Amino acid sequence: MRFLLPIVIVAAVFVGLNSVFVVKETEFAIKFRLGEIIRTDYEPGLHFKAPFVNNIRKFDNRLITLDMQPEQMNTAEQKFVEVDYYVKWRIFDPAAYYVSTQGDMMFARSRLAQLIRNDLRDEFARRTLSEVVSEQRREMMDELQVRADLRFEDFGIDVIDVRIKRIELTDEVLN
């Protein structure tokens, strides 16, 4: 009996700690029951779950910046420019995000980078060098943002902004 009581207390504390979780203001939480999504609408604060049957995955709901490496892109007049750009995005639907990316932030980033890069290349290929560095640049960024936002709606991702930081002419074009 003396040895049984400490074991029961330790087991009760272990089960109690595994049945409590905290959702911060900067997080989304998804509750799973044996791998199936049960609930996604948790408010910030202390919550309870059935231990060993339910598990929780948390995702950041803050604005995320994907800063891309500068890349060479071709304009309509076949002149190469080096473009440095970034994308600002956030998760708005944690269930759709989890289903489409399995909750893998690196997969979401690489998919986002790939599609934005392709769209940006297409936009540069349709415009001349003077159009790319003029006021049409703002229109191009707005079009890219709207197109990306529509594409990633099914991913549970909201693309907030696509911006070009810098456009540099290559040495070949400068000569």
GROMACS .gro file of C-alpha atoms in nm:
model
  175
    1MET     CA    1   0.000   0.000   0.000
    2ARG     CA    2   0.284   0.241   0.080
    3PHE     CA    3   0.437   0.185  -0.265
    4LEU     CA    4   0.108   0.205  -0.451
    5LEU     CA    5   0.013   0.556  -0.336
    6PRO     CA    6   0.317   0.737  -0.491
    7ILE     CA    7   0.267   0.550  -0.818
    8VAL     CA    8  -0.100   0.653  -0.830
    9ILE     CA    9  -0.011   1.017  -0.753
   10VAL     CA   10   0.257   1.028  -1.024
   11ALA     CA   11   0.017   0.869  -1.275
   12ALA     CA   12  -0.259   1.117  -1.184
   13VAL     CA   13  -0.022   1.414  -1.226
   14PHE     CA   14   0.100   1.276  -1.561
   15VAL     CA   15  -0.255   1.228  -1.693
   16GLY     CA   16  -0.357   1.572  -1.559
   17LEU     CA   17  -0.068   1.746  -1.734
   18ASN     CA   18  -0.143   1.565  -2.060
   19SER     CA   19  -0.506   1.677  -2.055
   20VAL     CA   20  -0.434   2.053  -2.038
   21PHE     CA   21  -0.308   2.280  -2.316
   22VAL     CA   22  -0.268   2.654  -2.365
   23VAL     CA   23  -0.344   2.847  -2.683
   24LYS     CA   24  -0.157   3.177  -2.711
   25GLU     CA   25  -0.297   3.484  -2.887
   26THR     CA   26  -0.047   3.433  -3.168
   27GLU     CA   27  -0.153   3.073  -3.240
   28PHE     CA   28  -0.420   2.861  -3.399
   29ALA     CA   29  -0.483   2.520  -3.243
   30ILE     CA   30  -0.627   2.211  -3.409
   31LYS     CA   31  -0.759   1.924  -3.200
   32PHE     CA   32  -0.730   1.574  -3.346
   33ARG     CA   33  -0.895   1.254  -3.231
   34LEU     CA   34  -0.698   0.958  -3.361
   35GLY     CA   35  -0.577   1.160  -3.661
   36GLU     CA   36  -0.912   1.317  -3.752
   37ILE     CA   37  -0.964   1.694  -3.716
   38ILE     CA   38  -1.223   1.752  -3.444
   39ARG     CA   39  -1.204   2.123  -3.366
   40THR     CA   40  -1.018   2.433  -3.488
   41ASP     CA   41  -1.197   2.728  -3.325
   42TYR     CA   42  -1.003   2.766  -3.000
   43GLU     CA   43  -0.984   3.106  -2.835
   44PRO     CA   44  -0.662   3.203  -2.654
   45GLY     CA   45  -0.643   3.057  -2.305
   46LEU     CA   46  -0.641   2.731  -2.111
   47HIS     CA   47  -0.822   2.430  -2.262
   48PHE     CA   48  -0.871   2.063  -2.183
   49LYS     CA   49  -0.852   1.746  -2.391
   50ALA     CA   50  -0.876   1.372  -2.336
   51PRO     CA   51  -0.519   1.247  -2.288
   52PHE     CA   52  -0.378   0.981  -2.522
   53VAL     CA   53  -0.686   0.998  -2.750
   54ASN     CA   54  -0.671   1.363  -2.856
   55ASN     CA   55  -0.367   1.556  -2.962
   56ILE     CA   56  -0.313   1.924  -3.046
   57ARG     CA   57  -0.116   2.091  -3.326
   58LYS     CA   58  -0.049   2.464  -3.310
   59PHE     CA   59   0.022   2.700  -3.597
   60ASP     CA   60   0.136   3.061  -3.602
   61ASN     CA   61  -0.137   3.311  -3.696
   62ARG     CA   62   0.099   3.607  -3.728
   63LEU     CA   63   0.219   3.763  -4.050
   64ILE     CA   64   0.503   3.559  -4.204
   65THR     CA   65   0.759   3.706  -4.442
   66LEU     CA   66   0.912   3.491  -4.712
   67ASP     CA   67   1.221   3.678  -4.828
   68MET     CA   68   1.341   3.535  -5.157
   69GLN     CA   69   1.693   3.522  -5.294
   70PRO     CA   70   1.757   3.762  -5.584
   71GLU     CA   71   1.691   3.594  -5.918
   72GLN     CA   72   1.754   3.677  -6.281
   73MET     CA   73   1.441   3.732  -6.483
   74ASN     CA   74   1.397   3.804  -6.851
   75THR     CA   75   1.197   4.102  -6.979
   76ALA     CA   76   0.991   4.114  -7.300
   77GLU     CA   77   1.287   4.263  -7.488
   78GLN     CA   78   1.511   3.971  -7.377
   79LYS     CA   79   1.710   4.171  -7.123
   80PHE     CA   80   1.800   4.010  -6.793
   81VAL     CA   81   1.744   4.188  -6.464
   82GLU     CA   82   1.815   4.069  -6.112
   83VAL     CA   83   1.502   4.091  -5.898
   84ASP     CA   84   1.497   4.087  -5.517
   85TYR     CA   85   1.147   4.042  -5.372
   86TYR     CA   86   0.949   3.917  -5.074
   87VAL     CA   87   0.602   3.782  -4.992
   88LYS     CA   88   0.398   3.847  -4.678
   89TRP     CA   89   0.140   3.584  -4.587
   90ARG     CA   90  -0.051   3.428  -4.300
   91ILE     CA   91  -0.261   3.124  -4.223
   92PHE     CA   92  -0.632   3.207  -4.207
   93ASP     CA   93  -0.788   2.859  -4.208
   94PRO     CA   94  -0.584   2.615  -3.998
   95ALA     CA   95  -0.783   2.306  -4.105
   96ALA     CA   96  -0.736   2.376  -4.478
   97TYR     CA   97  -0.370   2.460  -4.415
   98TYR     CA   98  -0.314   2.131  -4.234
   99VAL     CA   99  -0.494   1.922  -4.496
  100SER     CA  100  -0.307   2.081  -4.788
  101THR     CA  101   0.042   2.094  -4.630
  102GLN     CA  102   0.022   1.834  -4.349
  103GLY     CA  103   0.118   2.122  -4.122
  104ASP     CA  104   0.466   2.144  -4.275
  105MET     CA  105   0.579   2.507  -4.283
  106MET     CA  106   0.870   2.427  -4.515
  107PHE     CA  107   0.635   2.267  -4.769
  108ALA     CA  108   0.405   2.572  -4.756
  109ARG     CA  109   0.699   2.809  -4.801
  110SER     CA  110   0.846   2.616  -5.093
  111ARG     CA  111   0.509   2.590  -5.268
  112LEU     CA  112   0.443   2.959  -5.217
  113ALA     CA  113   0.792   3.052  -5.338
  114GLN     CA  114   0.760   2.833  -5.647
  115LEU     CA  115   0.425   2.974  -5.759
  116ILE     CA  116   0.513   3.338  -5.686
  117ARG     CA  117   0.845   3.298  -5.871
  118ASN     CA  118   0.667   3.156  -6.177
  119ASP     CA  119   0.404   3.432  -6.175
  120LEU     CA  120   0.673   3.697  -6.137
  121ARG     CA  121   0.869   3.553  -6.430
  122ASP     CA  122   0.553   3.562  -6.643
  123GLU     CA  123   0.486   3.924  -6.549
  124PHE     CA  124   0.843   4.029  -6.632
  125ALA     CA  125   0.830   3.841  -6.962
  126ARG     CA  126   0.522   4.042  -7.066
  127ARG     CA  127   0.679   4.382  -6.992
  128THR     CA  128   0.972   4.581  -7.128
  129LEU     CA  129   1.256   4.703  -6.909
  130SER     CA  130   1.117   5.057  -6.889
  131GLU     CA  131   0.771   4.927  -6.789
  132VAL     CA  132   0.921   4.711  -6.513
  133VAL     CA  133   1.097   5.004  -6.346
  134SER     CA  134   0.816   5.256  -6.401
  135GLU     CA  135   0.477   5.303  -6.232
  136GLN     CA  136   0.352   4.981  -6.393
  137ARG     CA  137   0.557   4.802  -6.129
  138ARG     CA  138   0.291   4.883  -5.869
  139GLU     CA  139   0.017   4.744  -6.094
  140MET     CA  140   0.223   4.432  -6.153
  141MET     CA  141   0.266   4.376  -5.777
  142ASP     CA  142  -0.108   4.424  -5.716
  143GLU     CA  143  -0.192   4.173  -5.989
  144LEU     CA  144   0.055   3.923  -5.846
  145GLN     CA  145  -0.088   3.961  -5.495
  146VAL     CA  146  -0.447   3.910  -5.610
  147ARG     CA  147  -0.355   3.609  -5.826
  148ALA     CA  148  -0.151   3.449  -5.546
  149ASP     CA  149  -0.424   3.513  -5.290
  150LEU     CA  150  -0.679   3.333  -5.509
  151ARG     CA  151  -0.443   3.042  -5.573
  152PHE     CA  152  -0.364   2.985  -5.206
  153GLU     CA  153  -0.717   3.026  -5.074
  154ASP     CA  154  -0.761   2.646  -5.088
  155PHE     CA  155  -0.439   2.610  -4.887
  156GLY     CA  156  -0.583   2.818  -4.601
  157ILE     CA  157  -0.320   3.084  -4.674
  158ASP     CA  158  -0.388   3.454  -4.721
  159VAL     CA  159  -0.123   3.630  -4.934
  160ILE     CA  160  -0.110   3.984  -4.797
  161ASP     CA  161   0.161   4.142  -5.010
  162VAL     CA  162   0.409   4.067  -5.288
  163ARG     CA  163   0.677   4.335  -5.319
  164ILE     CA  164   0.988   4.390  -5.524
  165LYS     CA  165   1.265   4.533  -5.308
  166ARG     CA  166   1.520   4.594  -5.580
  167ILE     CA  167   1.569   4.552  -5.954
  168GLU     CA  168   1.926   4.560  -6.077
  169LEU     CA  169   2.045   4.543  -6.432
  170THR     CA  170   2.296   4.271  -6.508
  171ASP     CA  171   2.642   4.366  -6.635
  172GLU     CA  172   2.548   4.243  -6.981
  173VAL     CA  173   2.253   4.484  -6.999
  174LEU     CA  174   2.454   4.774  -6.855
  175ASN     CA  175   2.714   4.737  -7.130
   0.00000   0.00000   0.00000
